[in-house]
Short mmCIF file of C-alpha atoms in Angstrom, two decimals:
data_model
loop_
_atom_site.label_atom_id
_atom_site.label_comp_id
_atom_site.label_asym_id
_atom_site.label_seq_id
_atom_site.Cartn_x
_atom_site.Cartn_y
_atom_site.Cartn_z
CA MET A 920 0.00 0.00 0.00
CA PRO A 921 1.41 3.45 -0.88
CA GLU A 922 2.70 5.22 2.22
CA GLY A 923 3.09 8.84 3.22
CA ASP A 924 5.97 9.59 0.86
CA ILE A 925 4.04 8.39 -2.19
CA VAL A 926 0.90 10.33 -1.26
CA LEU A 927 3.02 13.47 -0.80
CA ARG A 928 4.56 12.95 -4.24
CA VAL A 929 1.07 12.53 -5.73
CA ALA A 930 -0.17 15.71 -4.01
CA ARG A 931 2.76 17.70 -5.38
CA ARG A 932 2.23 16.42 -8.93
CA MET A 933 -1.47 17.11 -8.81
CA ASP A 934 -0.83 20.60 -7.44
CA ALA A 935 1.48 21.28 -10.36
CA ALA A 936 -1.29 20.27 -12.76
CA LEU A 937 -4.41 21.55 -11.03
CA ALA A 938 -3.79 24.10 -8.26
CA GLY A 939 -5.28 27.49 -9.07
CA GLN A 940 -6.91 26.15 -12.22
CA ARG A 941 -10.58 25.79 -13.13
CA LEU A 942 -11.80 22.30 -13.88
CA VAL A 943 -13.31 21.65 -17.28
CA ARG A 944 -13.80 18.01 -16.31
CA GLY A 945 -14.73 16.71 -12.90
CA GLU A 946 -16.11 13.19 -13.16
CA LEU A 947 -16.54 10.79 -10.24
CA ARG A 948 -17.27 7.18 -11.11
CA TRP A 949 -18.03 5.94 -7.65
CA GLY A 950 -21.41 4.71 -6.44
CA ARG A 951 -23.77 7.49 -5.50
CA LEU A 952 -21.27 10.09 -6.70
CA GLY A 953 -21.59 8.89 -10.29
CA ASP A 954 -23.80 11.83 -11.32
CA THR A 955 -21.53 14.44 -9.72
CA ASP A 956 -19.96 17.03 -12.02
CA LEU A 957 -17.15 19.13 -10.53
CA ALA A 958 -16.54 21.11 -13.72
CA GLY A 959 -16.40 24.84 -13.10
CA ALA A 960 -14.78 24.61 -9.67
CA VAL A 961 -11.27 25.95 -9.08
CA VAL A 962 -8.83 23.61 -7.37
CA LEU A 963 -7.33 25.34 -4.34
CA GLY A 964 -4.79 22.61 -3.66
CA ASN A 965 -4.11 18.98 -2.83
CA HIS A 966 -3.39 18.24 0.81
CA PRO A 967 -2.00 14.88 1.97
CA VAL A 968 -3.00 13.56 5.40
CA GLY A 969 -1.17 10.34 6.16
CA LYS A 970 -2.17 8.01 3.34
CA HIS A 971 -5.21 10.12 2.39
CA LEU A 972 -5.46 12.93 -0.17
CA LEU A 973 -7.75 15.96 0.14
CA THR A 974 -8.39 17.93 -3.06
CA ARG A 975 -9.95 21.22 -1.97
CA LEU A 976 -12.22 23.22 -4.28
CA ASP A 977 -13.24 26.88 -4.19
CA ASP A 978 -16.94 25.96 -3.92
CA GLY A 979 -16.47 24.77 -0.35
CA ARG A 980 -16.16 21.07 -1.14
CA THR A 981 -13.31 18.61 -0.75
CA LEU A 982 -12.68 15.47 -2.78
CA HIS A 983 -11.24 12.80 -0.49
CA THR A 984 -9.39 9.88 -2.08
CA HIS A 985 -7.22 7.01 -0.88
CA LEU A 986 -5.01 4.83 -3.06
CA ARG A 987 -5.37 1.68 -0.94
CA MET A 988 -3.29 -1.14 -2.45
CA ASP A 989 -3.57 -0.58 -6.19
CA GLY A 990 -4.70 3.00 -6.74
CA SER A 991 -2.83 5.66 -8.68
CA TRP A 992 -3.24 9.10 -10.22
CA TRP A 993 -2.05 9.30 -13.81
CA ILE A 994 -1.46 12.76 -15.28
CA THR A 995 -1.37 13.55 -18.99
CA ARG A 996 -1.77 16.57 -21.21
CA ALA A 997 -5.38 17.34 -22.01
CA GLY A 998 -6.35 15.75 -25.29
CA GLU A 999 -3.71 13.03 -25.05
CA GLU A 1000 -5.67 10.62 -22.85
CA ARG A 1001 -5.99 8.10 -25.74
CA GLY A 1002 -8.89 6.35 -24.06
CA ALA A 1003 -7.19 5.99 -20.67
CA ASP A 1004 -9.90 8.20 -19.15
CA ARG A 1005 -12.61 5.77 -20.30
CA ALA A 1006 -11.09 2.58 -18.89
CA HIS A 1007 -13.28 0.56 -16.51
CA ARG A 1008 -10.73 0.98 -13.72
CA VAL A 1009 -11.06 4.77 -13.65
CA ARG A 1010 -12.72 6.16 -10.53
CA ALA A 1011 -12.19 9.90 -11.04
CA VAL A 1012 -11.19 12.33 -13.79
CA LEU A 1013 -10.11 15.89 -12.96
CA GLY A 1014 -9.14 17.98 -15.96
CA THR A 1015 -8.17 21.55 -16.82
CA GLU A 1016 -7.58 23.03 -20.24
CA ARG A 1017 -3.96 21.84 -20.04
CA TRP A 1018 -3.88 18.70 -17.89
CA THR A 1019 -6.00 15.65 -17.10
CA CYS A 1020 -5.59 13.70 -13.85
CA ILE A 1021 -7.00 10.19 -13.96
CA GLY A 1022 -7.58 8.30 -10.72
CA ARG A 1023 -7.41 4.57 -11.32
CA LEU A 1024 -8.43 1.83 -8.86
CA LEU A 1025 -8.83 4.34 -6.05
CA GLY A 1026 -9.78 2.62 -2.80
CA MET A 1027 -11.85 5.48 -1.38
CA VAL A 1028 -13.71 8.37 -2.98
CA ASP A 1029 -15.78 10.82 -0.94
CA LEU A 1030 -17.06 14.32 -1.57
CA VAL A 1031 -17.60 16.37 1.60
CA ARG A 1032 -17.90 19.98 2.60
CA THR A 1033 -14.42 21.29 3.33
CA ARG A 1034 -15.53 22.21 6.84
CA ASP A 1035 -16.48 18.54 7.32
CA GLU A 1036 -13.13 17.00 6.37
CA HIS A 1037 -12.94 15.63 9.88
CA LEU A 1038 -15.61 13.12 8.89
CA VAL A 1039 -13.11 11.35 6.61
CA VAL A 1040 -9.74 12.00 8.28
CA GLY A 1041 -10.60 13.00 11.83
CA HIS A 1042 -9.94 9.50 13.13
CA LEU A 1043 -6.28 9.67 12.12
CA GLY A 1044 -3.37 10.36 14.42
CA PRO A 1045 -0.87 13.15 13.68
CA ASP A 1046 0.37 13.19 10.09
CA LEU A 1047 4.11 12.49 10.31
CA LEU A 1048 4.80 14.52 7.17
CA ALA A 1049 2.86 17.62 8.23
CA ASP A 1050 4.95 20.78 8.50
CA ASP A 1051 3.77 21.37 12.06
CA VAL A 1052 3.89 17.82 13.37
CA ASP A 1053 4.97 17.50 17.01
CA LEU A 1054 7.34 14.54 17.02
CA GLU A 1055 7.55 14.45 20.81
CA GLU A 1056 3.77 14.07 20.92
CA CYS A 1057 3.99 11.30 18.34
CA GLY A 1058 6.51 9.43 20.47
CA GLU A 1059 4.28 9.81 23.52
CA ARG A 1060 1.28 8.51 21.59
CA VAL A 1061 3.29 5.46 20.53
CA ARG A 1062 4.54 4.67 24.04
CA ALA A 1063 1.04 5.15 25.44
CA GLN A 1064 0.05 1.98 23.57
CA GLY A 1065 1.70 0.02 26.38
CA ASP A 1066 2.32 -3.65 25.70
CA ARG A 1067 1.14 -3.57 22.10
CA PRO A 1068 4.01 -4.58 19.75
CA ILE A 1069 5.69 -1.55 18.23
CA GLY A 1070 5.21 -3.01 14.74
CA ALA A 1071 1.44 -3.11 15.16
CA VAL A 1072 1.38 0.36 16.73
CA LEU A 1073 3.24 2.01 13.85
CA LEU A 1074 0.77 0.50 11.38
CA ASP A 1075 -2.18 1.86 13.38
CA GLN A 1076 -3.10 5.07 11.57
CA THR A 1077 -5.11 6.28 14.57
CA VAL A 1078 -1.86 6.53 16.56
CA VAL A 1079 0.32 8.23 13.93
CA ALA A 1080 -0.52 8.50 10.23
CA GLY A 1081 1.58 7.77 7.18
CA ILE A 1082 3.62 4.67 8.04
CA GLY A 1083 3.04 1.35 6.29
CA THR A 1084 5.02 -1.87 6.22
CA LEU A 1085 7.93 -0.33 4.30
CA TYR A 1086 8.75 2.47 6.75
CA LEU A 1087 7.81 0.29 9.70
CA ALA A 1088 10.60 -2.10 8.70
CA GLU A 1089 13.14 0.53 7.71
CA SER A 1090 12.63 2.77 10.77
CA LEU A 1091 12.86 -0.10 13.26
CA TRP A 1092 15.94 -1.51 11.50
CA ALA A 1093 17.62 1.90 11.72
CA HIS A 1094 17.25 1.82 15.51
CA ARG A 1095 17.80 -1.94 15.97
CA VAL A 1096 14.30 -2.36 17.44
CA HIS A 1097 12.51 -5.70 17.10
CA PRO A 1098 8.96 -5.38 15.65
CA LEU A 1099 7.47 -7.21 18.65
CA ARG A 1100 9.06 -5.03 21.36
CA PRO A 1101 6.33 -3.50 23.60
CA ALA A 1102 5.64 0.06 22.48
CA ARG A 1103 6.10 1.42 26.02
CA GLU A 1104 9.75 0.32 25.92
CA VAL A 1105 10.59 2.09 22.66
CA THR A 1106 12.44 5.27 23.55
CA GLU A 1107 14.23 5.47 20.20
CA PRO A 1108 12.92 8.26 17.93
CA VAL A 1109 11.32 5.92 15.40
CA CYS A 1110 8.66 8.47 14.39
CA ALA A 1111 11.31 11.11 13.64
CA THR A 1112 13.26 8.57 11.61
CA ALA A 1113 10.17 7.51 9.66
CA ARG A 1114 9.47 11.17 8.87
CA HIS A 1115 13.07 11.73 7.74
CA LEU A 1116 13.05 8.66 5.50
CA MET A 1117 9.69 9.48 3.92
CA LEU A 1118 10.56 13.12 3.26
CA ARG A 1119 13.86 12.10 1.70
CA SER A 1120 12.03 9.64 -0.51
CA ALA A 1121 9.40 12.22 -1.50
CA ASP A 1122 12.17 14.66 -2.48
CA SER A 1123 14.17 12.08 -4.48
CA PRO A 1124 13.80 11.58 -8.25
CA LEU A 1125 12.53 8.06 -7.48
CA PRO A 1126 11.03 6.69 -4.25
CA THR A 1127 13.75 5.27 -1.99
CA ALA A 1128 13.81 4.21 1.66
CA THR A 1129 17.61 4.25 1.81
CA GLY A 1130 18.46 7.37 -0.16
CA GLU A 1131 19.92 5.20 -2.92
CA THR A 1132 18.20 4.62 -6.24
CA GLY A 1133 20.31 1.89 -7.86
CA PRO A 1134 18.84 -1.56 -8.61
CA GLY A 1135 18.11 -3.36 -5.35
CA ARG A 1136 19.46 -0.49 -3.26
CA GLY A 1137 16.21 1.23 -2.30
CA LYS A 1138 15.52 -0.87 0.82
CA HIS A 1139 17.56 -2.20 3.72
CA VAL A 1140 15.18 -4.88 5.01
CA HIS A 1141 11.65 -4.57 3.64
CA GLY A 1142 10.81 -7.35 1.21
CA ARG A 1143 14.29 -8.86 1.54
CA ARG A 1144 13.51 -12.07 3.47
CA GLY A 1145 16.41 -14.50 3.25
CA ARG A 1146 18.76 -11.94 1.74
CA PRO A 1147 21.75 -10.65 3.76
CA CYS A 1148 21.31 -7.72 6.08
CA ARG A 1149 23.11 -4.76 4.60
CA ARG A 1150 24.62 -4.01 8.02
CA CYS A 1151 25.73 -7.40 9.37
CA GLY A 1152 25.06 -10.00 6.66
CA THR A 1153 22.52 -12.05 8.65
CA PRO A 1154 19.61 -13.30 6.52
CA ILE A 1155 16.58 -11.04 6.86
CA ALA A 1156 13.58 -12.65 8.60
CA GLU A 1157 9.85 -12.03 8.30
CA LEU A 1158 7.01 -12.17 10.80
CA GLN A 1159 3.40 -11.04 10.89
CA VAL A 1160 2.43 -7.91 12.81
CA GLY A 1161 -0.96 -6.43 13.58
CA PRO A 1162 -4.26 -7.61 15.05
CA PRO A 1163 -5.66 -11.05 14.14
CA GLY A 1164 -7.13 -11.05 10.67
CA LYS A 1165 -5.29 -7.87 9.71
CA GLU A 1166 -1.71 -9.05 9.98
CA ARG A 1167 0.88 -7.46 7.71
CA PRO A 1168 4.44 -8.61 6.95
CA GLY A 1169 7.23 -7.21 9.09
CA PHE A 1170 10.85 -7.64 8.05
CA TYR A 1171 13.80 -7.46 10.43
CA CYS A 1172 17.35 -8.64 11.03
CA PRO A 1173 17.51 -11.28 13.84
CA HIS A 1174 21.05 -10.18 14.73
CA CYS A 1175 20.66 -6.40 14.57
CA GLN A 1176 17.16 -6.44 16.06
CA PRO A 1177 17.14 -9.15 18.75
CA ALA A 1178 13.88 -10.02 20.44
#
């Protein structure tokens, strides 16, 4: 699932195409919103909140979208869509006279009054990539989870928002913290590290959790089960983290991150 760095990259690209511009196309192909036409509204900006994206309009409404596992926003010059805007996987089309943004396989689509954005993102914890995020508060929120495993806590978007399995693995590896350590015992600044890694990735030409962009160099541990740890050479291990029925893979080095 795309994490905070990817959503920030998407917001920046969509701002470059849409911000300050009037929509000539505003189609939502999502359930009861199928008859909605956003054409005529001016896009004020695209605001990421954790893994969610808020596209604010000058008519007092906000389009809320979430990429989930397979979603994406594809941007092309207006008139060069070549049928991509009519594909059955398209959930939203936002277009100006110059650019067309096509939302494919979006996992969530809502249209709310801007003053009611809390209805769709109010349940989230602090956004780790927000300019004004209080990292000390984030650390306190994490430790307040008590005996819950730190891996499960970092994936809980109601505690802090933006981290998925990639930055869970990379942030804990950076501090040599095992994914099953009780959250109350984690004094290392894992939230600050996750923010640093995600911002660096968002600012890089290509997404990268390590700062490197060469083949196979973008991750230290995530998705590398059985391959040597890039710090000590021990084969990377995998376990499941999260509540029953919602477990997600967690990768770690058994030597660098002892239980």
